[in-house]
PDB file of C-alpha atoms in Angstrom:
ATOM      1  CA  UNK O  11     210.922 210.965 -81.654  1.00  0.00           C
ATOM      2  CA  UNK O  12     211.001 207.423 -82.972  1.00  0.00           C
ATOM      3  CA  UNK O  13     209.165 206.914 -86.227  1.00  0.00           C
ATOM      4  CA  UNK O  14     206.297 204.522 -86.868  1.00  0.00           C
ATOM      5  CA  UNK O  15     206.675 201.846 -89.532  1.00  0.00           C
ATOM      6  CA  UNK O  16     206.237 202.983 -93.114  1.00  0.00           C
ATOM      7  CA  UNK O  17     203.248 201.423 -94.939  1.00  0.00           C
ATOM      8  CA  UNK O  18     204.154 198.822 -97.543  1.00  0.00           C
ATOM      9  CA  UNK O  19     204.005 199.717-101.228  1.00  0.00           C
ATOM     10  CA  UNK O  20     201.003 197.412-101.699  1.00  0.00           C
ATOM     11  CA  UNK O  21     199.064 199.009 -98.842  1.00  0.00           C
ATOM     12  CA  UNK O  22     199.948 202.485-100.046  1.00  0.00           C
ATOM     13  CA  UNK O  23     198.800 201.732-103.582  1.00  0.00           C
ATOM     14  CA  UNK O  24     195.575 200.148-102.364  1.00  0.00           C
ATOM     15  CA  UNK O  25     194.658 203.081-100.097  1.00  0.00           C
ATOM     16  CA  UNK O  26     195.454 205.733-102.699  1.00  0.00           C
ATOM     17  CA  UNK O  27     193.407 203.928-105.355  1.00  0.00           C
ATOM     18  CA  UNK O  28     190.503 203.678-102.915  1.00  0.00           C
ATOM     19  CA  UNK O  29     190.724 207.399-102.111  1.00  0.00           C
ATOM     20  CA  UNK O  30     190.679 208.224-105.825  1.00  0.00           C
ATOM     21  CA  UNK O  31     187.340 206.414-106.006  1.00  0.00           C
ATOM     22  CA  UNK O  32     186.017 208.257-102.967  1.00  0.00           C
ATOM     23  CA  UNK O  33     186.341 205.209-100.709  1.00  0.00           C
ATOM     24  CA  UNK O  34     187.936 204.833 -97.282  1.00  0.00           C
ATOM     25  CA  UNK O  35     188.833 201.814 -95.204  1.00  0.00           C
ATOM     26  CA  UNK O  36     186.163 202.597 -92.595  1.00  0.00           C
ATOM     27  CA  UNK O  37     183.441 203.220 -95.189  1.00  0.00           C
ATOM     28  CA  UNK O  38     183.225 206.999 -94.735  1.00  0.00           C
ATOM     29  CA  UNK O  39     182.854 209.537 -97.538  1.00  0.00           C
ATOM     30  CA  UNK O  40     185.911 211.757 -97.982  1.00  0.00           C
ATOM     31  CA  UNK O  41     184.121 214.723 -96.348  1.00  0.00           C
ATOM     32  CA  UNK O  42     182.873 212.945 -93.217  1.00  0.00           C
ATOM     33  CA  UNK O  43     184.267 212.821 -89.686  1.00  0.00           C
ATOM     34  CA  UNK O  44     184.457 209.561 -87.814  1.00  0.00           C
ATOM     35  CA  UNK O  45     181.894 208.986 -85.065  1.00  0.00           C
ATOM     36  CA  UNK O  46     182.257 211.695 -82.413  1.00  0.00           C
ATOM     37  CA  UNK O  47     181.750 210.608 -78.823  1.00  0.00           C
ATOM     38  CA  UNK O  48     181.916 213.072 -75.910  1.00  0.00           C
ATOM     39  CA  UNK O  49     181.823 211.909 -72.298  1.00  0.00           C
ATOM     40  CA  UNK O  50     182.155 213.824 -69.042  1.00  0.00           C
ATOM     41  CA  UNK O  51     183.801 212.963 -65.738  1.00  0.00           C
ATOM     42  CA  UNK O  52     182.330 213.381 -62.283  1.00  0.00           C
ATOM     43  CA  UNK O  53     183.804 216.863 -61.860  1.00  0.00           C
ATOM     44  CA  UNK O  54     183.136 219.955 -63.942  1.00  0.00           C
ATOM     45  CA  UNK O  55     185.611 220.481 -66.782  1.00  0.00           C
ATOM     46  CA  UNK O  56     186.635 216.851 -67.313  1.00  0.00           C
ATOM     47  CA  UNK O  57     185.970 215.728 -70.894  1.00  0.00           C
ATOM     48  CA  UNK O  58     186.817 212.562 -72.829  1.00  0.00           C
ATOM     49  CA  UNK O  59     186.537 212.907 -76.627  1.00  0.00           C
ATOM     50  CA  UNK O  60     186.778 210.085 -79.160  1.00  0.00           C
ATOM     51  CA  UNK O  61     186.983 210.447 -82.946  1.00  0.00           C
ATOM     52  CA  UNK O  62     186.814 206.858 -84.067  1.00  0.00           C
ATOM     53  CA  UNK O  63     189.748 205.216 -82.264  1.00  0.00           C
ATOM     54  CA  UNK O  64     191.510 208.529 -81.562  1.00  0.00           C
ATOM     55  CA  UNK O  65     190.951 209.500 -77.939  1.00  0.00           C
ATOM     56  CA  UNK O  66     191.812 212.748 -76.147  1.00  0.00           C
ATOM     57  CA  UNK O  67     191.052 213.904 -72.612  1.00  0.00           C
ATOM     58  CA  UNK O  68     190.946 217.517 -71.427  1.00  0.00           C
ATOM     59  CA  UNK O  69     190.746 218.826 -67.891  1.00  0.00           C
ATOM     60  CA  UNK O  70     190.168 222.405 -66.769  1.00  0.00           C
ATOM     61  CA  UNK O  71     191.447 223.666 -63.416  1.00  0.00           C
ATOM     62  CA  UNK O  72     191.438 227.124 -61.841  1.00  0.00           C
ATOM     63  CA  UNK O  73     193.299 228.772 -58.998  1.00  0.00           C
ATOM     64  CA  UNK O  74     193.616 232.314 -57.689  1.00  0.00           C
ATOM     65  CA  UNK O  75     196.902 234.038 -58.488  1.00  0.00           C
ATOM     66  CA  UNK O  76     198.400 237.443 -59.282  1.00  0.00           C
ATOM     67  CA  UNK O  77     197.801 238.778 -62.824  1.00  0.00           C
ATOM     68  CA  UNK O  78     200.626 239.710 -65.168  1.00  0.00           C
ATOM     69  CA  UNK O  79     201.904 243.231 -64.530  1.00  0.00           C
ATOM     70  CA  UNK O  80     201.274 244.327 -68.136  1.00  0.00           C
ATOM     71  CA  UNK O  81     197.673 243.000 -68.059  1.00  0.00           C
ATOM     72  CA  UNK O  82     196.325 243.954 -64.629  1.00  0.00           C
ATOM     73  CA  UNK O  83     192.672 243.684 -65.692  1.00  0.00           C
ATOM     74  CA  UNK O  84     193.012 240.204 -67.233  1.00  0.00           C
ATOM     75  CA  UNK O  85     193.048 236.743 -65.774  1.00  0.00           C
ATOM     76  CA  UNK O  86     195.395 234.031 -67.029  1.00  0.00           C
ATOM     77  CA  UNK O  87     194.544 231.217 -69.429  1.00  0.00           C
ATOM     78  CA  UNK O  88     197.097 228.556 -70.390  1.00  0.00           C
ATOM     79  CA  UNK O  89     196.944 225.334 -72.414  1.00  0.00           C
ATOM     80  CA  UNK O  90     199.329 222.400 -71.934  1.00  0.00           C
ATOM     81  CA  UNK O  91     199.655 219.225 -73.984  1.00  0.00           C
ATOM     82  CA  UNK O  92     201.169 215.846 -73.236  1.00  0.00           C
ATOM     83  CA  UNK O  93     202.061 213.284 -75.899  1.00  0.00           C
ATOM     84  CA  UNK O  94     203.404 210.062 -74.377  1.00  0.00           C
ATOM     85  CA  UNK O  95     203.870 206.421 -75.443  1.00  0.00           C
ATOM     86  CA  UNK O  96     200.382 205.850 -74.000  1.00  0.00           C
ATOM     87  CA  UNK O  97     198.973 207.429 -77.171  1.00  0.00           C
ATOM     88  CA  UNK O  98     201.422 205.761 -79.560  1.00  0.00           C
ATOM     89  CA  UNK O  99     204.773 203.925 -79.340  1.00  0.00           C
ATOM     90  CA  UNK O 100     206.084 206.554 -81.782  1.00  0.00           C
ATOM     91  CA  UNK O 101     206.185 209.112 -78.947  1.00  0.00           C
ATOM     92  CA  UNK O 102     208.875 209.212 -76.275  1.00  0.00           C
ATOM     93  CA  UNK O 103     208.545 210.197 -72.625  1.00  0.00           C
ATOM     94  CA  UNK O 104     210.228 213.456 -71.650  1.00  0.00           C
ATOM     95  CA  UNK O 105     210.942 214.573 -75.193  1.00  0.00           C
ATOM     96  CA  UNK O 106     208.836 217.209 -76.965  1.00  0.00           C
ATOM     97  CA  UNK O 107     208.213 216.092 -80.540  1.00  0.00           C
ATOM     98  CA  UNK O 108     207.636 218.323 -83.559  1.00  0.00           C
ATOM     99  CA  UNK O 109     204.067 217.045 -83.740  1.00  0.00           C
ATOM    100  CA  UNK O 110     203.409 218.084 -80.141  1.00  0.00           C
ATOM    101  CA  UNK O 111     204.745 221.581 -80.856  1.00  0.00           C
ATOM    102  CA  UNK O 112     202.448 221.916 -83.881  1.00  0.00           C
ATOM    103  CA  UNK O 113     199.419 220.646 -81.957  1.00  0.00           C
ATOM    104  CA  UNK O 114     200.115 223.037 -79.076  1.00  0.00           C
ATOM    105  CA  UNK O 115     200.483 225.962 -81.467  1.00  0.00           C
ATOM    106  CA  UNK O 116     197.271 225.102 -83.321  1.00  0.00           C
ATOM    107  CA  UNK O 117     195.165 224.757 -80.169  1.00  0.00           C
ATOM    108  CA  UNK O 118     196.723 227.914 -78.731  1.00  0.00           C
ATOM    109  CA  UNK O 119     195.827 229.891 -81.862  1.00  0.00           C
ATOM    110  CA  UNK O 120     192.378 228.340 -82.169  1.00  0.00           C
ATOM    111  CA  UNK O 121     191.194 228.920 -78.613  1.00  0.00           C
ATOM    112  CA  UNK O 122     193.390 231.242 -76.570  1.00  0.00           C
ATOM    113  CA  UNK O 123     194.451 233.754 -79.211  1.00  0.00           C
ATOM    114  CA  UNK O 124     190.994 233.861 -80.800  1.00  0.00           C
ATOM    115  CA  UNK O 125     189.723 235.075 -77.411  1.00  0.00           C
ATOM    116  CA  UNK O 126     187.260 232.224 -77.079  1.00  0.00           C
ATOM    117  CA  UNK O 127     187.586 232.661 -73.318  1.00  0.00           C
ATOM    118  CA  UNK O 128     186.929 236.145 -71.933  1.00  0.00           C
ATOM    119  CA  UNK O 129     190.012 236.626 -69.767  1.00  0.00           C
ATOM    120  CA  UNK O 130     188.783 239.983 -68.435  1.00  0.00           C
ATOM    121  CA  UNK O 131     185.991 238.109 -66.654  1.00  0.00           C
ATOM    122  CA  UNK O 132     188.702 236.222 -64.730  1.00  0.00           C
ATOM    123  CA  UNK O 133     189.891 239.399 -62.996  1.00  0.00           C
ATOM    124  CA  UNK O 134     189.020 239.534 -59.270  1.00  0.00           C
ATOM    125  CA  UNK O 135     190.926 242.596 -57.991  1.00  0.00           C
ATOM    126  CA  UNK O 136     192.755 244.632 -60.631  1.00  0.00           C
ATOM    127  CA  UNK O 137     196.502 244.121 -60.466  1.00  0.00           C
ATOM    128  CA  UNK O 138     196.238 241.940 -57.365  1.00  0.00           C
ATOM    129  CA  UNK O 139     194.144 238.808 -57.811  1.00  0.00           C
ATOM    130  CA  UNK O 140     192.744 236.891 -60.753  1.00  0.00           C
ATOM    131  CA  UNK O 141     191.761 233.402 -61.810  1.00  0.00           C
ATOM    132  CA  UNK O 142     194.440 231.301 -63.499  1.00  0.00           C
ATOM    133  CA  UNK O 143     192.576 228.855 -65.746  1.00  0.00           C
ATOM    134  CA  UNK O 144     194.569 225.919 -67.084  1.00  0.00           C
ATOM    135  CA  UNK O 145     193.530 223.455 -69.788  1.00  0.00           C
ATOM    136  CA  UNK O 146     195.506 220.189 -69.695  1.00  0.00           C
ATOM    137  CA  UNK O 147     195.293 217.952 -72.774  1.00  0.00           C
ATOM    138  CA  UNK O 148     196.172 214.270 -72.509  1.00  0.00           C
ATOM    139  CA  UNK O 149     196.338 212.092 -75.628  1.00  0.00           C
ATOM    140  CA  UNK O 150     195.155 208.585 -74.806  1.00  0.00           C
ATOM    141  CA  UNK O 151     195.184 206.926 -78.237  1.00  0.00           C
ATOM    142  CA  UNK O 152     196.541 208.184 -81.557  1.00  0.00           C
ATOM    143  CA  UNK O 153     194.705 206.972 -84.647  1.00  0.00           C
ATOM    144  CA  UNK O 154     194.973 210.196 -86.615  1.00  0.00           C
ATOM    145  CA  UNK O 155     193.686 213.780 -86.421  1.00  0.00           C
ATOM    146  CA  UNK O 156     194.799 214.635 -82.899  1.00  0.00           C
ATOM    147  CA  UNK O 157     194.345 218.367 -83.541  1.00  0.00           C
ATOM    148  CA  UNK O 158     190.597 218.307 -84.213  1.00  0.00           C
ATOM    149  CA  UNK O 159     189.926 215.936 -81.323  1.00  0.00           C
ATOM    150  CA  UNK O 160     191.990 218.096 -78.938  1.00  0.00           C
ATOM    151  CA  UNK O 161     190.225 221.285 -80.015  1.00  0.00           C
ATOM    152  CA  UNK O 162     186.798 219.717 -79.420  1.00  0.00           C
ATOM    153  CA  UNK O 163     187.944 218.431 -76.031  1.00  0.00           C
ATOM    154  CA  UNK O 164     189.296 221.783 -74.812  1.00  0.00           C
ATOM    155  CA  UNK O 165     186.398 223.984 -75.927  1.00  0.00           C
ATOM    156  CA  UNK O 166     183.868 221.491 -74.547  1.00  0.00           C
ATOM    157  CA  UNK O 167     185.732 221.332 -71.241  1.00  0.00           C
ATOM    158  CA  UNK O 168     185.775 225.143 -70.999  1.00  0.00           C
ATOM    159  CA  UNK O 169     182.009 225.293 -71.556  1.00  0.00           C
ATOM    160  CA  UNK O 170     181.472 222.510 -69.010  1.00  0.00           C
ATOM    161  CA  UNK O 171     183.750 223.897 -66.284  1.00  0.00           C
ATOM    162  CA  UNK O 172     182.408 225.732 -63.249  1.00  0.00           C
ATOM    163  CA  UNK O 173     184.669 227.756 -60.952  1.00  0.00           C
ATOM    164  CA  UNK O 174     183.888 228.368 -57.268  1.00  0.00           C
ATOM    165  CA  UNK O 175     181.841 231.431 -56.344  1.00  0.00           C
ATOM    166  CA  UNK O 176     183.855 234.089 -54.490  1.00  0.00           C
ATOM    167  CA  UNK O 177     183.113 237.037 -52.211  1.00  0.00           C
ATOM    168  CA  UNK O 178     185.405 240.084 -52.067  1.00  0.00           C
ATOM    169  CA  UNK O 179     185.345 242.307 -48.968  1.00  0.00           C
ATOM    170  CA  UNK O 180     188.157 244.835 -49.097  1.00  0.00           C
ATOM    171  CA  UNK O 181     191.394 242.882 -49.370  1.00  0.00           C
ATOM    172  CA  UNK O 182     189.782 239.653 -48.204  1.00  0.00           C
ATOM    173  CA  UNK O 183     188.673 237.059 -50.760  1.00  0.00           C
ATOM    174  CA  UNK O 184     186.453 234.173 -49.686  1.00  0.00           C
ATOM    175  CA  UNK O 185     186.172 231.118 -51.936  1.00  0.00           C
ATOM    176  CA  UNK O 186     182.880 229.300 -51.411  1.00  0.00           C
ATOM    177  CA  UNK O 187     182.667 225.540 -51.759  1.00  0.00           C
ATOM    178  CA  UNK O 188     180.104 223.837 -53.965  1.00  0.00           C
ATOM    179  CA  UNK O 189     178.094 223.081 -50.825  1.00  0.00           C
ATOM    180  CA  UNK O 190     177.848 226.785 -49.949  1.00  0.00           C
ATOM    181  CA  UNK O 191     177.310 228.489 -53.295  1.00  0.00           C
ATOM    182  CA  UNK O 192     176.431 227.437 -56.818  1.00  0.00           C
ATOM    183  CA  UNK O 193     179.644 227.397 -58.938  1.00  0.00           C
ATOM    184  CA  UNK O 194     180.014 229.878 -61.798  1.00  0.00           C
ATOM    185  CA  UNK O 195     180.505 229.048 -65.511  1.00  0.00           C
ATOM    186  CA  UNK O 196     183.346 230.605 -67.477  1.00  0.00           C
ATOM    187  CA  UNK O 197     182.563 233.342 -69.983  1.00  0.00           C
ATOM    188  CA  UNK O 198     183.095 231.564 -73.323  1.00  0.00           C
ATOM    189  CA  UNK O 199     182.573 234.117 -76.108  1.00  0.00           C
ATOM    190  CA  UNK O 200     182.520 231.757 -79.087  1.00  0.00           C
ATOM    191  CA  UNK O 201     183.158 228.118 -79.968  1.00  0.00           C
ATOM    192  CA  UNK O 202     186.059 227.616 -82.402  1.00  0.00           C
ATOM    193  CA  UNK O 203     186.323 224.202 -84.064  1.00  0.00           C
ATOM    194  CA  UNK O 204     189.330 222.854 -85.975  1.00  0.00           C
ATOM    195  CA  UNK O 205     188.700 220.950 -89.216  1.00  0.00           C
ATOM    196  CA  UNK O 206     191.808 219.350 -90.717  1.00  0.00           C
ATOM    197  CA  UNK O 207     192.056 218.436 -94.404  1.00  0.00           C
ATOM    198  CA  UNK O 208     194.625 215.908 -95.605  1.00  0.00           C
ATOM    199  CA  UNK O 209     195.881 216.167 -99.189  1.00  0.00           C
ATOM    200  CA  UNK O 210     197.180 213.300-101.282  1.00  0.00           C
ATOM    201  CA  UNK O 211     199.338 213.029-104.396  1.00  0.00           C
ATOM    202  CA  UNK O 212     199.448 216.465-106.108  1.00  0.00           C
ATOM    203  CA  UNK O 213     196.893 218.020-103.751  1.00  0.00           C
ATOM    204  CA  UNK O 214     193.870 217.490-105.973  1.00  0.00           C
ATOM    205  CA  UNK O 215     192.648 214.709-103.661  1.00  0.00           C
ATOM    206  CA  UNK O 216     191.622 215.613-100.102  1.00  0.00           C
ATOM    207  CA  UNK O 217     189.887 214.046 -97.105  1.00  0.00           C
ATOM    208  CA  UNK O 218     188.621 215.246 -93.724  1.00  0.00           C
ATOM    209  CA  UNK O 219     189.556 213.659 -90.382  1.00  0.00           C
ATOM    210  CA  UNK O 220     192.283 211.347 -91.674  1.00  0.00           C
ATOM    211  CA  UNK O 221     193.026 208.143 -89.820  1.00  0.00           C
ATOM    212  CA  UNK O 222     196.626 207.419 -88.822  1.00  0.00           C
ATOM    213  CA  UNK O 223     196.975 205.133 -91.834  1.00  0.00           C
ATOM    214  CA  UNK O 224     195.820 207.933 -94.139  1.00  0.00           C
ATOM    215  CA  UNK O 225     198.054 210.516 -92.431  1.00  0.00           C
ATOM    216  CA  UNK O 226     201.110 208.407 -93.238  1.00  0.00           C
ATOM    217  CA  UNK O 227     200.263 208.670 -96.954  1.00  0.00           C
ATOM    218  CA  UNK O 228     199.301 212.325 -97.233  1.00  0.00           C
ATOM    219  CA  UNK O 229     201.494 214.876 -98.979  1.00  0.00           C
ATOM    220  CA  UNK O 230     200.175 217.863 -97.028  1.00  0.00           C
ATOM    221  CA  UNK O 231     197.531 219.055 -94.595  1.00  0.00           C
ATOM    222  CA  UNK O 232     195.621 222.214 -93.741  1.00  0.00           C
ATOM    223  CA  UNK O 233     193.648 223.076 -90.605  1.00  0.00           C
ATOM    224  CA  UNK O 234     190.779 225.568 -90.820  1.00  0.00           C
ATOM    225  CA  UNK O 235     189.356 226.890 -87.544  1.00  0.00           C
ATOM    226  CA  UNK O 236     185.907 228.488 -87.573  1.00  0.00           C
ATOM    227  CA  UNK O 237     182.978 229.239 -85.290  1.00  0.00           C
ATOM    228  CA  UNK O 238     179.234 229.138 -85.956  1.00  0.00           C
ATOM    229  CA  UNK O 239     179.270 232.831 -86.963  1.00  0.00           C
ATOM    230  CA  UNK O 240     181.307 231.908 -90.070  1.00  0.00           C
ATOM    231  CA  UNK O 241     184.341 233.677 -88.615  1.00  0.00           C
ATOM    232  CA  UNK O 242     187.649 232.094 -89.616  1.00  0.00           C
ATOM    233  CA  UNK O 243     189.949 232.068 -86.585  1.00  0.00           C
ATOM    234  CA  UNK O 244     192.940 230.578 -88.375  1.00  0.00           C
ATOM    235  CA  UNK O 245     194.107 228.733 -91.464  1.00  0.00           C
ATOM    236  CA  UNK O 246     197.228 226.715 -90.745  1.00  0.00           C
ATOM    237  CA  UNK O 247     199.319 224.929 -93.357  1.00  0.00           C
ATOM    238  CA  UNK O 248     202.854 223.833 -92.552  1.00  0.00           C
ATOM    239  CA  UNK O 249     204.592 222.900 -95.772  1.00  0.00           C
ATOM    240  CA  UNK O 250     203.638 220.012 -98.006  1.00  0.00           C
ATOM    241  CA  UNK O 251     201.989 220.094-101.412  1.00  0.00           C
ATOM    242  CA  UNK O 252     200.852 223.479-102.773  1.00  0.00           C
ATOM    243  CA  UNK O 253     197.115 224.260-102.572  1.00  0.00           C
ATOM    244  CA  UNK O 254     195.528 226.906-104.821  1.00  0.00           C
ATOM    245  CA  UNK O 255     193.216 229.651-103.544  1.00  0.00           C
ATOM    246  CA  UNK O 256     190.023 228.084-104.909  1.00  0.00           C
ATOM    247  CA  UNK O 257     190.749 224.865-103.002  1.00  0.00           C
ATOM    248  CA  UNK O 258     191.286 226.841 -99.790  1.00  0.00           C
ATOM    249  CA  UNK O 259     187.909 228.576-100.234  1.00  0.00           C
ATOM    250  CA  UNK O 260     186.196 225.247-100.957  1.00  0.00           C
ATOM    251  CA  UNK O 261     187.769 223.728 -97.843  1.00  0.00           C
ATOM    252  CA  UNK O 262     186.569 226.684 -95.748  1.00  0.00           C
ATOM    253  CA  UNK O 263     182.972 226.178 -96.931  1.00  0.00           C
ATOM    254  CA  UNK O 264     183.139 222.464 -96.143  1.00  0.00           C
ATOM    255  CA  UNK O 265     184.720 223.194 -92.758  1.00  0.00           C
ATOM    256  CA  UNK O 266     181.854 225.523 -91.832  1.00  0.00           C
ATOM    257  CA  UNK O 267     179.287 222.793 -92.506  1.00  0.00           C
ATOM    258  CA  UNK O 268     181.204 220.391 -90.270  1.00  0.00           C
ATOM    259  CA  UNK O 269     181.693 223.066 -87.600  1.00  0.00           C
ATOM    260  CA  UNK O 270     177.947 223.673 -87.373  1.00  0.00           C
ATOM    261  CA  UNK O 271     177.145 219.996 -86.811  1.00  0.00           C
ATOM    262  CA  UNK O 272     179.969 219.527 -84.275  1.00  0.00           C
ATOM    263  CA  UNK O 273     178.898 222.580 -82.251  1.00  0.00           C
ATOM    264  CA  UNK O 274     175.312 221.276 -82.212  1.00  0.00           C
ATOM    265  CA  UNK O 275     176.530 217.942 -80.831  1.00  0.00           C
ATOM    266  CA  UNK O 276     178.691 219.684 -78.219  1.00  0.00           C
ATOM    267  CA  UNK O 277     175.724 221.772 -77.074  1.00  0.00           C
ATOM    268  CA  UNK O 278     173.474 218.722 -76.916  1.00  0.00           C
ATOM    269  CA  UNK O 279     175.785 216.693 -74.667  1.00  0.00           C
ATOM    270  CA  UNK O 280     176.587 219.754 -72.535  1.00  0.00           C
ATOM    271  CA  UNK O 281     172.912 220.465 -71.876  1.00  0.00           C
ATOM    272  CA  UNK O 282     172.303 216.834 -71.016  1.00  0.00           C
ATOM    273  CA  UNK O 283     175.210 216.447 -68.581  1.00  0.00           C
ATOM    274  CA  UNK O 284     174.894 219.864 -66.920  1.00  0.00           C
ATOM    275  CA  UNK O 285     171.206 219.227 -66.316  1.00  0.00           C
ATOM    276  CA  UNK O 286     172.088 215.958 -64.576  1.00  0.00           C
ATOM    277  CA  UNK O 287     174.772 217.612 -62.451  1.00  0.00           C
ATOM    278  CA  UNK O 288     172.514 220.493 -61.421  1.00  0.00           C
ATOM    279  CA  UNK O 289     169.837 218.050 -60.350  1.00  0.00           C
ATOM    280  CA  UNK O 290     172.382 215.894 -58.512  1.00  0.00           C
ATOM    281  CA  UNK O 291     174.181 218.697 -56.663  1.00  0.00           C
ATOM    282  CA  UNK O 292     171.585 221.420 -56.357  1.00  0.00           C
ATOM    283  CA  UNK O 293     168.216 219.755 -56.842  1.00  0.00           C
ATOM    284  CA  UNK O 294     167.266 222.095 -59.685  1.00  0.00           C
ATOM    285  CA  UNK O 295     168.509 224.881 -61.921  1.00  0.00           C
ATOM    286  CA  UNK O 296     171.833 226.370 -60.872  1.00  0.00           C
ATOM    287  CA  UNK O 297     171.046 229.561 -62.768  1.00  0.00           C
ATOM    288  CA  UNK O 298     167.837 230.042 -60.779  1.00  0.00           C
ATOM    289  CA  UNK O 299     169.671 229.514 -57.495  1.00  0.00           C
ATOM    290  CA  UNK O 300     172.391 231.975 -58.487  1.00  0.00           C
ATOM    291  CA  UNK O 301     169.838 234.673 -59.272  1.00  0.00           C
TER     292      UNK O 301
END
């Protein structure tokens, strides 16, 4: 992967001095996220998330397939990422960068391995048919903190997605279109949110949701993934400056506060958009029609 230009010594000194005083170039406190904007596409499961100038899109798709032989009662859930020059000139087409590997691993741990999606509910006929749910992440613009933006995009898309209703009669499976039957939401068990802390100098200085300019100056980072039940799904730190245990605990407390507000915003926009779609497609409540 080609590298972006290193910041000049003057810029680096200016930014570090500002951070020491609790100031950032965009006017945020050190513990604040940039403005979060969540938009939905015309279809279920299409989400566009912006954190400041960072922009990530997620799309959920589902198809019927055969389950894995060692998990006959489970459906399949997979997450794919794509970092291209569209997001930043630092990325190259057709070459998987170290950053993409880390992002994929973080999102995989945060959502799939934390069992945010109930894969047993994706089983149709044990050992024969199941739903294969795929989350595709596309990075549109990279201005720092791709991990947190991607996590918000994927979990929001999973909550927004609706799969077709099906009927099983013996060995025959009928998939009903949206015109025939009300589509069915996925069984999302909890809502994990990634909160990434960037550390500067000796690690005593930290900031949430670093911009790209700040990321280029940091000496380490740590991602804490939690849900609204105060359950820590993962703590990920790949090298960099050493952080003591008390700092990790303090970061976890701060991350929980941010997680609560982000989940509230996700729920607000979900309720608003799903209500519009139900009125548009079904003329009322989809849950009432399903019952």
